[in-house]
mmCIF file of C-alpha atoms and ligand atoms in Angstrom:
data_model
loop_
_atom_site.group_PDB
_atom_site.id
_atom_site.type_symbol
_atom_site.label_atom_id
_atom_site.label_comp_id
_atom_site.label_asym_id
_atom_site.label_seq_id
_atom_site.Cartn_x
_atom_site.Cartn_y
_atom_site.Cartn_z
ATOM 1 C CA UNK A 1 120.470 -10.860 -6.920
ATOM 2 C CA UNK A 2 118.655 -8.089 -8.557
ATOM 3 C CA UNK A 3 116.438 -10.460 -10.441
ATOM 4 C CA UNK A 4 115.609 -12.355 -7.254
ATOM 5 C CA UNK A 5 114.794 -9.108 -5.537
ATOM 6 C CA UNK A 6 112.591 -8.150 -8.463
ATOM 7 C CA UNK A 7 110.856 -11.506 -8.383
ATOM 8 C CA UNK A 8 110.170 -11.174 -4.669
ATOM 9 C CA UNK A 9 108.872 -7.679 -5.210
ATOM 10 C CA UNK A 10 106.630 -8.860 -8.057
ATOM 11 C CA UNK A 11 105.232 -11.772 -6.002
ATOM 12 C CA UNK A 12 104.678 -9.423 -3.041
ATOM 13 C CA UNK A 13 102.806 -6.998 -5.334
ATOM 14 C CA UNK A 14 100.751 -9.779 -6.937
ATOM 15 C CA UNK A 15 99.944 -11.194 -3.472
ATOM 16 C CA UNK A 16 98.725 -7.770 -2.399
ATOM 17 C CA UNK A 17 96.755 -7.466 -5.614
ATOM 18 C CA UNK A 18 95.368 -10.894 -5.075
ATOM 19 C CA UNK A 19 94.383 -9.886 -1.581
ATOM 20 C CA UNK A 20 92.923 -6.676 -2.960
ATOM 21 C CA UNK A 21 91.097 -8.550 -5.675
ATOM 22 C CA UNK A 22 89.878 -11.101 -3.158
ATOM 23 C CA UNK A 23 88.771 -8.268 -0.906
ATOM 24 C CA UNK A 24 86.913 -6.585 -3.771
ATOM 25 C CA UNK A 25 85.373 -9.887 -4.789
ATOM 26 C CA UNK A 26 84.258 -10.502 -1.203
ATOM 27 C CA UNK A 27 82.824 -7.015 -0.972
ATOM 28 C CA UNK A 28 80.988 -7.492 -4.296
ATOM 29 C CA UNK A 29 79.618 -10.805 -3.070
ATOM 30 C CA UNK A 30 78.425 -9.312 0.210
ATOM 31 C CA UNK A 31 76.950 -6.383 -1.677
ATOM 32 C CA UNK A 32 75.121 -8.684 -4.060
ATOM 33 C CA UNK A 33 73.735 -10.762 -1.168
ATOM 34 C CA UNK A 34 72.698 -7.545 0.559
ATOM 35 C CA UNK A 35 71.067 -6.342 -2.659
ATOM 36 C CA UNK A 36 69.227 -9.633 -2.998
ATOM 37 C CA UNK A 37 68.141 -9.449 0.588
ATOM 38 C CA UNK A 38 66.920 -5.894 0.078
ATOM 39 C CA UNK A 39 65.144 -6.939 -3.120
ATOM 40 C CA UNK A 40 63.614 -9.921 -1.416
ATOM 41 C CA UNK A 41 62.380 -7.903 1.508
ATOM 42 C CA UNK A 42 61.029 -5.286 -0.911
ATOM 43 C CA UNK A 43 59.184 -7.979 -2.881
ATOM 44 C CA UNK A 44 57.990 -9.550 0.333
ATOM 45 C CA UNK A 45 56.754 -6.206 1.585
ATOM 46 C CA UNK A 46 55.041 -5.543 -1.714
ATOM 47 C CA UNK A 47 53.318 -8.898 -1.785
ATOM 48 C CA UNK A 48 52.226 -8.471 1.836
ATOM 49 C CA UNK A 49 50.952 -5.013 0.966
ATOM 50 C CA UNK A 50 49.242 -6.277 -2.178
ATOM 51 C CA UNK A 51 47.673 -9.150 -0.259
ATOM 52 C CA UNK A 52 46.463 -6.746 2.391
ATOM 53 C CA UNK A 53 45.104 -4.417 -0.232
ATOM 54 C CA UNK A 54 43.357 -7.324 -1.934
ATOM 55 C CA UNK A 55 41.814 -8.392 1.339
ATOM 56 C CA UNK A 56 40.658 -4.836 2.093
ATOM 57 C CA UNK A 57 39.330 -4.498 -1.446
ATOM 58 C CA UNK A 58 37.357 -7.733 -1.159
ATOM 59 C CA UNK A 59 36.050 -6.650 2.259
ATOM 60 C CA UNK A 60 34.949 -3.303 0.796
ATOM 61 C CA UNK A 61 33.370 -5.140 -2.127
ATOM 62 C CA UNK A 62 31.454 -7.358 0.303
ATOM 63 C CA UNK A 63 30.043 -4.293 2.061
ATOM 64 C CA UNK A 64 29.406 -2.248 -1.056
ATOM 65 C CA UNK A 65 27.619 -4.921 -3.111
ATOM 66 C CA UNK A 66 24.416 -5.006 -0.994
ATOM 67 C CA UNK A 67 24.394 -1.195 -1.030
ATOM 68 C CA UNK A 68 24.634 -1.246 -4.825
ATOM 69 C CA UNK A 69 21.758 -3.719 -4.851
ATOM 70 C CA UNK A 70 19.677 -1.365 -2.689
ATOM 71 C CA UNK A 71 20.479 1.599 -4.934
ATOM 72 C CA UNK A 72 19.387 -0.463 -7.968
ATOM 73 C CA UNK A 73 16.094 -1.307 -6.174
ATOM 74 C CA UNK A 74 15.566 2.340 -5.286
ATOM 75 C CA UNK A 75 16.234 3.397 -8.874
ATOM 76 C CA UNK A 76 13.721 0.798 -10.010
ATOM 77 C CA UNK A 77 11.105 2.084 -7.552
ATOM 78 C CA UNK A 78 11.690 5.649 -8.748
ATOM 79 C CA UNK A 79 11.056 4.568 -12.296
ATOM 80 C CA UNK A 80 7.981 2.583 -11.120
ATOM 81 C CA UNK A 81 5.201 2.568 -13.641
ATOM 82 C CA UNK A 82 1.956 3.966 -12.246
ATOM 83 C CA UNK A 83 -1.418 3.442 -13.875
ATOM 84 C CA UNK A 84 -2.050 6.239 -16.403
ATOM 85 C CA UNK A 85 -3.109 9.498 -14.760
ATOM 86 C CA UNK A 86 -4.917 12.342 -16.551
ATOM 87 C CA UNK A 87 -3.449 15.811 -16.371
ATOM 88 C CA UNK A 88 -5.771 18.307 -14.704
ATOM 89 C CA UNK A 89 -5.180 22.032 -14.531
ATOM 90 C CA UNK A 90 -4.753 23.626 -11.092
ATOM 91 C CA UNK A 91 -8.343 24.881 -11.356
ATOM 92 C CA UNK A 92 -9.879 21.452 -11.986
ATOM 93 C CA UNK A 93 -7.584 19.398 -9.783
ATOM 94 C CA UNK A 94 -9.220 18.711 -6.403
ATOM 95 C CA UNK A 95 -7.562 17.794 -3.117
ATOM 96 C CA UNK A 96 -9.572 14.792 -2.004
ATOM 97 C CA UNK A 97 -9.594 12.896 1.278
ATOM 98 C CA UNK A 98 -10.736 9.257 1.219
ATOM 99 C CA UNK A 99 -11.216 7.822 4.708
ATOM 100 C CA UNK A 100 -11.063 4.025 4.644
ATOM 101 C CA UNK A 101 -9.296 4.347 1.268
ATOM 102 C CA UNK A 102 -7.171 1.238 1.827
ATOM 103 C CA UNK A 103 -10.284 -0.937 2.054
ATOM 104 C CA UNK A 104 -12.178 -2.813 -0.639
ATOM 105 C CA UNK A 105 -14.472 -0.056 -2.009
ATOM 106 C CA UNK A 106 -12.186 2.805 -0.920
ATOM 107 C CA UNK A 107 -9.199 1.530 -2.879
ATOM 108 C CA UNK A 108 -11.262 1.328 -6.104
ATOM 109 C CA UNK A 109 -12.531 4.843 -5.466
ATOM 110 C CA UNK A 110 -8.924 5.960 -4.908
ATOM 111 C CA UNK A 111 -7.931 4.387 -8.254
ATOM 112 C CA UNK A 112 -10.703 6.273 -10.030
ATOM 113 C CA UNK A 113 -9.887 9.627 -8.418
ATOM 114 C CA UNK A 114 -6.151 9.224 -9.037
ATOM 115 C CA UNK A 115 -6.635 8.226 -12.671
ATOM 116 C CA UNK A 116 -8.840 11.286 -13.149
ATOM 117 C CA UNK A 117 -5.884 13.439 -12.081
ATOM 118 C CA UNK A 118 -6.879 14.527 -8.568
ATOM 119 C CA UNK A 119 -4.668 14.727 -5.482
ATOM 120 C CA UNK A 120 -5.776 11.964 -3.138
ATOM 121 C CA UNK A 121 -5.046 11.532 0.559
ATOM 122 C CA UNK A 122 -6.010 8.146 1.953
ATOM 123 C CA UNK A 123 -6.586 7.956 5.694
ATOM 124 C CA UNK A 124 -6.914 4.462 7.144
ATOM 125 C CA UNK A 125 -6.181 2.663 10.414
ATOM 126 C CA UNK A 126 -5.755 -0.654 8.520
ATOM 127 C CA UNK A 127 -8.302 -2.468 10.677
ATOM 128 C CA UNK A 128 -9.699 -4.267 7.640
ATOM 129 C CA UNK A 129 -7.875 -2.359 4.906
ATOM 130 C CA UNK A 130 -4.464 -3.279 3.506
ATOM 131 C CA UNK A 131 -1.562 -1.170 2.235
ATOM 132 C CA UNK A 132 -1.269 -3.507 -0.721
ATOM 133 C CA UNK A 133 -4.694 -2.312 -1.966
ATOM 134 C CA UNK A 134 -3.158 1.077 -2.740
ATOM 135 C CA UNK A 135 0.541 0.146 -3.022
ATOM 136 C CA UNK A 136 0.501 0.842 -6.769
ATOM 137 C CA UNK A 137 0.116 4.568 -5.953
ATOM 138 C CA UNK A 138 2.738 4.813 -3.213
ATOM 139 C CA UNK A 139 5.374 7.352 -4.248
ATOM 140 C CA UNK A 140 3.112 9.078 -6.803
ATOM 141 C CA UNK A 141 3.236 12.860 -6.440
ATOM 142 C CA UNK A 142 -0.603 13.092 -6.281
ATOM 143 C CA UNK A 143 -0.934 10.427 -3.607
ATOM 144 C CA UNK A 144 -0.539 10.336 0.148
ATOM 145 C CA UNK A 145 -1.295 7.543 2.622
ATOM 146 C CA UNK A 146 -1.835 8.374 6.290
ATOM 147 C CA UNK A 147 -2.155 5.787 9.047
ATOM 148 C CA UNK A 148 -4.804 7.433 11.209
ATOM 149 C CA UNK A 149 -7.914 6.459 13.141
ATOM 150 C CA UNK A 150 -10.877 8.727 12.319
ATOM 151 C CA UNK A 151 -12.012 8.499 15.938
ATOM 152 C CA UNK A 152 -9.197 11.038 16.500
ATOM 153 C CA UNK A 153 -9.554 14.482 14.865
ATOM 154 C CA UNK A 154 -7.652 15.112 11.658
ATOM 155 C CA UNK A 155 -6.373 18.485 10.468
ATOM 156 C CA UNK A 156 -5.828 18.599 6.742
ATOM 157 C CA UNK A 157 -6.720 20.959 3.863
ATOM 158 C CA UNK A 158 -9.038 19.362 1.288
ATOM 159 C CA UNK A 159 -11.801 20.256 -1.195
ATOM 160 C CA UNK A 160 -13.799 16.999 -1.035
ATOM 161 C CA UNK A 161 -14.155 14.164 1.465
ATOM 162 C CA UNK A 162 -15.297 10.621 0.804
ATOM 163 C CA UNK A 163 -16.012 9.135 4.222
ATOM 164 C CA UNK A 164 -15.821 5.341 3.949
ATOM 165 C CA UNK A 165 -13.958 4.469 7.135
ATOM 166 C CA UNK A 166 -15.941 1.711 8.854
ATOM 167 C CA UNK A 167 -15.779 -2.042 8.834
ATOM 168 C CA UNK A 168 -18.471 -3.282 6.462
ATOM 169 C CA UNK A 169 -18.746 -7.037 6.798
ATOM 170 C CA UNK A 170 -20.679 -8.597 9.713
ATOM 171 C CA UNK A 171 -17.747 -10.571 11.241
ATOM 172 C CA UNK A 172 -15.601 -7.414 11.158
ATOM 173 C CA UNK A 173 -18.124 -4.953 12.568
ATOM 174 C CA UNK A 174 -19.383 -7.409 15.198
ATOM 175 C CA UNK A 175 -15.801 -8.158 16.327
ATOM 176 C CA UNK A 176 -15.721 -4.906 18.336
ATOM 177 C CA UNK A 177 -19.212 -3.347 18.351
ATOM 178 C CA UNK A 178 -18.177 -0.383 20.537
ATOM 179 C CA UNK A 179 -15.341 0.508 18.170
ATOM 180 C CA UNK A 180 -17.732 0.178 15.210
ATOM 181 C CA UNK A 181 -20.101 2.619 16.938
ATOM 182 C CA UNK A 182 -17.244 5.016 17.754
ATOM 183 C CA UNK A 183 -15.972 4.927 14.162
ATOM 184 C CA UNK A 184 -19.419 5.674 12.742
ATOM 185 C CA UNK A 185 -20.376 8.312 15.324
ATOM 186 C CA UNK A 186 -17.250 10.069 16.679
ATOM 187 C CA UNK A 187 -15.386 9.360 13.424
ATOM 188 C CA UNK A 188 -18.194 10.869 11.334
ATOM 189 C CA UNK A 189 -18.424 13.886 13.687
ATOM 190 C CA UNK A 190 -14.682 14.479 13.282
ATOM 191 C CA UNK A 191 -14.881 14.268 9.514
ATOM 192 C CA UNK A 192 -17.944 16.557 9.412
ATOM 193 C CA UNK A 193 -16.077 19.023 11.639
ATOM 194 C CA UNK A 194 -13.211 18.956 9.160
ATOM 195 C CA UNK A 195 -15.624 19.473 6.225
ATOM 196 C CA UNK A 196 -17.123 22.474 8.003
ATOM 197 C CA UNK A 197 -13.703 23.992 8.818
ATOM 198 C CA UNK A 198 -12.273 23.714 5.304
ATOM 199 C CA UNK A 199 -15.568 24.140 3.396
ATOM 200 C CA UNK A 200 -15.310 20.692 1.753
ATOM 201 C CA UNK A 201 -18.199 18.721 0.290
ATOM 202 C CA UNK A 202 -18.607 15.356 2.013
ATOM 203 C CA UNK A 203 -19.949 12.036 0.830
ATOM 204 C CA UNK A 204 -20.903 9.478 3.474
ATOM 205 C CA UNK A 205 -20.720 5.825 2.446
ATOM 206 C CA UNK A 206 -23.890 4.621 4.120
ATOM 207 C CA UNK A 207 -25.510 1.244 3.614
ATOM 208 C CA UNK A 208 -28.678 -0.576 2.701
ATOM 209 C CA UNK A 209 -28.456 -1.908 6.269
ATOM 210 C CA UNK A 210 -30.094 1.359 7.413
ATOM 211 C CA UNK A 211 -33.327 -0.336 6.260
ATOM 212 C CA UNK A 212 -32.613 -3.086 8.827
ATOM 213 C CA UNK A 213 -34.750 -6.131 8.199
ATOM 214 C CA UNK A 214 -36.988 -4.397 5.646
ATOM 215 C CA UNK A 215 -40.662 -5.135 5.237
ATOM 216 C CA UNK A 216 -40.721 -3.503 1.821
ATOM 217 C CA UNK A 217 -39.039 -4.862 -1.325
ATOM 218 C CA UNK A 218 -37.358 -3.302 -3.121
ATOM 219 C CA UNK A 219 -36.556 -0.496 -0.671
ATOM 220 C CA UNK A 220 -37.251 3.006 -1.922
ATOM 221 C CA UNK A 221 -35.675 6.218 -0.633
ATOM 222 C CA UNK A 222 -38.774 7.156 1.362
ATOM 223 C CA UNK A 223 -38.859 3.855 3.255
ATOM 224 C CA UNK A 224 -37.549 4.452 6.801
ATOM 225 C CA UNK A 225 -36.593 0.926 7.608
ATOM 226 C CA UNK A 226 -37.288 -1.715 10.193
ATOM 227 C CA UNK A 227 -34.329 -1.832 12.545
ATOM 228 C CA UNK A 228 -33.640 -3.649 15.790
ATOM 229 C CA UNK A 229 -31.601 -1.173 17.908
ATOM 230 C CA UNK A 230 -30.284 -3.842 20.272
ATOM 231 C CA UNK A 231 -29.681 -6.731 17.864
ATOM 232 C CA UNK A 232 -26.221 -8.125 17.071
ATOM 233 C CA UNK A 233 -25.933 -5.962 13.911
ATOM 234 C CA UNK A 234 -27.190 -2.788 15.595
ATOM 235 C CA UNK A 235 -23.677 -1.358 16.093
ATOM 236 C CA UNK A 236 -23.353 -1.061 12.311
ATOM 237 C CA UNK A 237 -26.971 -0.383 11.295
ATOM 238 C CA UNK A 238 -27.573 2.218 14.008
ATOM 239 C CA UNK A 239 -24.060 3.615 13.636
ATOM 240 C CA UNK A 240 -24.744 4.340 9.956
ATOM 241 C CA UNK A 241 -28.215 5.703 10.723
ATOM 242 C CA UNK A 242 -26.842 8.196 13.231
ATOM 243 C CA UNK A 243 -24.006 9.039 10.803
ATOM 244 C CA UNK A 244 -26.648 9.954 8.207
ATOM 245 C CA UNK A 245 -28.516 12.018 10.840
ATOM 246 C CA UNK A 246 -25.302 13.888 11.708
ATOM 247 C CA UNK A 247 -24.645 14.656 8.041
ATOM 248 C CA UNK A 248 -28.074 16.246 7.668
ATOM 249 C CA UNK A 249 -27.738 18.106 10.976
ATOM 250 C CA UNK A 250 -24.430 19.602 9.757
ATOM 251 C CA UNK A 251 -26.047 20.475 6.440
ATOM 252 C CA UNK A 252 -29.067 22.205 8.015
ATOM 253 C CA UNK A 253 -27.273 23.877 10.898
ATOM 254 C CA UNK A 254 -23.802 24.589 9.514
ATOM 255 C CA UNK A 255 -24.384 24.656 5.766
ATOM 256 C CA UNK A 256 -21.965 21.773 5.075
ATOM 257 C CA UNK A 257 -22.626 20.231 1.665
ATOM 258 C CA UNK A 258 -23.277 16.526 2.199
ATOM 259 C CA UNK A 259 -24.200 13.557 0.033
ATOM 260 C CA UNK A 260 -25.268 10.178 1.392
ATOM 261 C CA UNK A 261 -24.781 7.053 -0.707
ATOM 262 C CA UNK A 262 -26.643 3.991 0.564
ATOM 263 C CA UNK A 263 -24.460 1.313 -0.945
ATOM 264 C CA UNK A 264 -25.915 -2.163 -1.462
ATOM 265 C CA UNK A 265 -23.946 -5.439 -1.514
ATOM 266 C CA UNK A 266 -20.808 -4.863 -3.522
ATOM 267 C CA UNK A 267 -18.439 -7.486 -4.851
ATOM 268 C CA UNK A 268 -15.289 -7.566 -6.938
ATOM 269 C CA UNK A 269 -11.491 -7.700 -6.727
ATOM 270 C CA UNK A 270 -9.936 -6.977 -3.300
ATOM 271 C CA UNK A 271 -13.098 -7.977 -1.416
ATOM 272 C CA UNK A 272 -12.359 -9.858 1.794
ATOM 273 C CA UNK A 273 -12.490 -13.616 1.433
ATOM 274 C CA UNK A 274 -13.763 -13.862 5.023
ATOM 275 C CA UNK A 275 -16.328 -11.146 4.370
ATOM 276 C CA UNK A 276 -19.055 -13.490 5.625
ATOM 277 C CA UNK A 277 -21.560 -12.461 2.961
ATOM 278 C CA UNK A 278 -23.053 -14.602 0.260
ATOM 279 C CA UNK A 279 -20.802 -13.825 -2.729
ATOM 280 C CA UNK A 280 -17.470 -14.412 -0.980
ATOM 281 C CA UNK A 281 -18.944 -17.411 0.912
ATOM 282 C CA UNK A 282 -19.995 -19.077 -2.339
ATOM 283 C CA UNK A 283 -16.675 -18.367 -4.059
ATOM 284 C CA UNK A 284 -14.658 -19.624 -1.099
ATOM 285 C CA UNK A 285 -16.700 -22.794 -0.718
ATOM 286 C CA UNK A 286 -16.549 -23.445 -4.458
ATOM 287 C CA UNK A 287 -12.776 -22.972 -4.524
ATOM 288 C CA UNK A 288 -12.406 -25.362 -1.601
ATOM 289 C CA UNK A 289 -14.644 -27.920 -3.308
ATOM 290 C CA UNK A 290 -17.229 -27.713 -0.513
ATOM 291 C CA UNK A 291 -21.023 -27.669 -0.943
ATOM 292 C CA UNK A 292 -22.430 -24.129 -1.271
ATOM 293 C CA UNK A 293 -24.481 -23.116 1.766
ATOM 294 C CA UNK A 294 -27.864 -21.547 1.037
ATOM 295 C CA UNK A 295 -29.575 -20.250 4.163
ATOM 296 C CA UNK A 296 -33.344 -20.739 4.563
ATOM 297 C CA UNK A 297 -35.281 -21.310 1.376
ATOM 298 C CA UNK A 298 -32.780 -19.364 -0.700
ATOM 299 C CA UNK A 299 -35.565 -17.095 -1.910
ATOM 300 C CA UNK A 300 -34.393 -14.035 0.035
ATOM 301 C CA UNK A 301 -33.493 -11.087 -2.203
ATOM 302 C CA UNK A 302 -30.305 -9.037 -2.328
ATOM 303 C CA UNK A 303 -29.191 -6.267 -4.647
ATOM 304 C CA UNK A 304 -25.636 -6.727 -5.923
ATOM 305 C CA UNK A 305 -23.306 -4.418 -7.752
ATOM 306 C CA UNK A 306 -19.838 -4.847 -9.097
ATOM 307 C CA UNK A 307 -17.263 -2.596 -7.442
ATOM 308 C CA UNK A 308 -15.612 -1.178 -10.565
ATOM 309 C CA UNK A 309 -16.002 2.571 -10.493
ATOM 310 C CA UNK A 310 -14.309 2.864 -13.813
ATOM 311 C CA UNK A 311 -16.770 0.990 -16.001
ATOM 312 C CA UNK A 312 -19.929 1.381 -13.896
ATOM 313 C CA UNK A 313 -22.815 3.522 -15.168
ATOM 314 C CA UNK A 314 -22.588 7.134 -14.045
ATOM 315 C CA UNK A 315 -25.267 7.081 -11.378
ATOM 316 C CA UNK A 316 -23.879 4.047 -9.615
ATOM 317 C CA UNK A 317 -20.620 5.779 -8.887
ATOM 318 C CA UNK A 318 -20.171 7.410 -5.480
ATOM 319 C CA UNK A 319 -17.584 9.467 -7.345
ATOM 320 C CA UNK A 320 -20.211 11.141 -9.517
ATOM 321 C CA UNK A 321 -22.664 11.290 -6.663
ATOM 322 C CA UNK A 322 -20.545 13.813 -4.813
ATOM 323 C CA UNK A 323 -20.792 16.034 -7.891
ATOM 324 C CA UNK A 324 -24.563 15.692 -8.375
ATOM 325 C CA UNK A 325 -27.239 17.593 -6.549
ATOM 326 C CA UNK A 326 -29.099 14.865 -4.679
ATOM 327 C CA UNK A 327 -28.551 11.657 -2.745
ATOM 328 C CA UNK A 328 -29.416 8.267 -4.051
ATOM 329 C CA UNK A 329 -29.148 4.610 -3.202
ATOM 330 C CA UNK A 330 -26.372 2.752 -5.002
ATOM 331 C CA UNK A 331 -27.705 -0.604 -5.997
ATOM 332 C CA UNK A 332 -27.937 -3.047 -8.809
ATOM 333 C CA UNK A 333 -31.037 -5.122 -9.599
ATOM 334 C CA UNK A 334 -32.557 -7.081 -6.725
ATOM 335 C CA UNK A 335 -32.090 -10.807 -7.136
ATOM 336 C CA UNK A 336 -32.547 -13.887 -5.030
ATOM 337 C CA UNK A 337 -29.448 -15.560 -3.655
ATOM 338 C CA UNK A 338 -30.247 -18.875 -5.263
ATOM 339 C CA UNK A 339 -31.173 -17.710 -8.744
ATOM 340 C CA UNK A 340 -28.317 -15.269 -9.184
ATOM 341 C CA UNK A 341 -25.324 -16.087 -7.030
ATOM 342 C CA UNK A 342 -25.614 -19.805 -7.027
ATOM 343 C CA UNK A 343 -25.891 -20.090 -10.810
ATOM 344 C CA UNK A 344 -23.236 -17.441 -11.300
ATOM 345 C CA UNK A 345 -20.717 -19.242 -9.118
ATOM 346 C CA UNK A 346 -21.496 -22.564 -10.738
ATOM 347 C CA UNK A 347 -20.778 -21.097 -14.153
ATOM 348 C CA UNK A 348 -17.561 -19.352 -13.173
ATOM 349 C CA UNK A 349 -15.990 -21.950 -10.929
ATOM 350 C CA UNK A 350 -15.839 -25.507 -12.157
ATOM 351 C CA UNK A 351 -17.207 -27.563 -9.305
ATOM 352 C CA UNK A 352 -16.138 -31.152 -8.894
HETATM 353 N N1 LIG B 401 -18.810 -3.535 0.605
HETATM 354 C C1 LIG B 401 -20.117 -3.402 0.654
HETATM 355 O O1 LIG B 401 -20.846 -4.245 0.135
HETATM 356 C C2 LIG B 401 -20.718 -2.194 1.325
HETATM 357 C C3 LIG B 401 -22.104 -2.107 1.375
HETATM 358 C C4 LIG B 401 -22.664 -1.016 1.996
HETATM 359 C C5 LIG B 401 -21.884 -0.016 2.535
HETATM 360 N N2 LIG B 401 -20.535 -0.126 2.480
HETATM 361 C C6 LIG B 401 -19.751 0.940 3.120
HETATM 362 O O2 LIG B 401 -18.639 1.291 2.304
HETATM 363 C C7 LIG B 401 -17.527 1.576 3.123
HETATM 364 C C8 LIG B 401 -16.346 0.719 2.706
HETATM 365 O O3 LIG B 401 -16.700 -0.642 2.802
HETATM 366 P P1 LIG B 401 -15.707 -1.812 2.328
HETATM 367 O O4 LIG B 401 -16.526 -2.928 1.844
HETATM 368 O O5 LIG B 401 -14.674 -1.241 1.451
HETATM 369 O O6 LIG B 401 -15.100 -2.244 3.731
HETATM 370 P P2 LIG B 401 -13.568 -2.445 4.128
HETATM 371 O O7 LIG B 401 -13.609 -3.057 5.478
HETATM 372 O O8 LIG B 401 -12.846 -3.143 3.054
HETATM 373 O O9 LIG B 401 -13.043 -0.947 4.185
HETATM 374 C C9 LIG B 401 -13.220 -0.118 5.300
HETATM 375 C C10 LIG B 401 -11.922 0.633 5.533
HETATM 376 O O10 LIG B 401 -12.070 1.512 6.636
HETATM 377 C C11 LIG B 401 -10.938 1.365 7.472
HETATM 378 N N3 LIG B 401 -11.315 1.737 8.839
HETATM 379 C C12 LIG B 401 -12.157 1.078 9.675
HETATM 380 N N4 LIG B 401 -12.256 1.742 10.832
HETATM 381 C C13 LIG B 401 -11.457 2.844 10.738
HETATM 382 C C14 LIG B 401 -11.118 3.899 11.608
HETATM 383 N N5 LIG B 401 -11.639 3.983 12.837
HETATM 384 N N6 LIG B 401 -10.260 4.849 11.170
HETATM 385 C C15 LIG B 401 -9.728 4.781 9.938
HETATM 386 N N7 LIG B 401 -9.994 3.799 9.065
HETATM 387 C C16 LIG B 401 -10.860 2.839 9.462
HETATM 388 C C17 LIG B 401 -10.541 -0.084 7.334
HETATM 389 O O11 LIG B 401 -9.211 -0.345 7.728
HETATM 390 C C18 LIG B 401 -10.774 -0.304 5.851
HETATM 391 O O12 LIG B 401 -9.653 0.049 5.095
HETATM 392 C C19 LIG B 401 -17.944 1.332 4.564
HETATM 393 O O13 LIG B 401 -18.290 2.552 5.171
HETATM 394 C C20 LIG B 401 -19.168 0.463 4.445
HETATM 395 O O14 LIG B 401 -20.059 0.666 5.496
HETATM 396 C C21 LIG B 401 -19.931 -1.199 1.893
#
């Protein structure tokens, strides 16, 4: 009896234990599934987050890369190599204005003045001049480029002025004769007014065209010229003549120090290919394999000079002219178009 009762008790206990064990096992199972679920959702969250972060990072990278590129370009431009520039003491360093300094002659003059260590301000309206003619100085501490038309007054502090602003080639100055006249008259008046106000010495880039269609060869300084005041070239010829007159009026009446350089035909790098004059015409025609055009008999004379202000003899340089005590004509030897240019071009450019 007792043993049966004990057995029943034992089986009841073991059943309860079994139930308990089963319960614990079930709980452990549920807990483990829950844990897995939590883990999974954590991993899922993390991967979503990581993916998102990756996407954001790649987006940021996409935006930042071009900026980095720009910064690299800027750094490069800051470390840009300029042509060598002399050091000048404060006393010797001049503040120089070059009007028309982005043009053919003006940009070579700017090179010379910059290399000699002066502070140069180029003023140009880019009618025929180009920024690229002076781009190698942009950013240099001694250099400034101003987009300005000399027909409007300019207020600036300078010690010397080189006044070159004016179209020089026939197609350019005949394109807008009134503007050419304004540039050479009102523009020159404005620049002379500036020279007077700041006490600067001024050099006017005049031209051999002031002799017009000369009857005297070669032209000397005391020859007054033979000019047609109403001809197609008059806007330039007469514009320069009156510009010279204004310079001397300012010198006599106001005491402004002026120099006038009558420049003859100049050629060299940066000259306009559509200049319309004999040297560029010959070169262009030769390059295009066309016959070279010689007008008339080809025996007409011209005086040519190479533009380089760096290697040219002292007297031929407008740069030195502003320092010396008298005016002079800037010209090379007189030669005929056929004997000089034609042969020269033939030698340099291999014609078919
Ligand atoms: N190149 C020659 O053979 C030659 C001969 C005689 C005289 N010159 C004189 O030398 C000077 C320069 O001639 P270039 O051959 O260099 O000519 P260019 O046309 O190359 O240069 C003239 C410059 O003056 C600028 N300019 C024109 N009108 C202007 C205005 N209203 N305001 C500001 N800038 C203006 C042009 O944009 C250009 O940069 C001119 O005065 C010209 O009369 C030149």
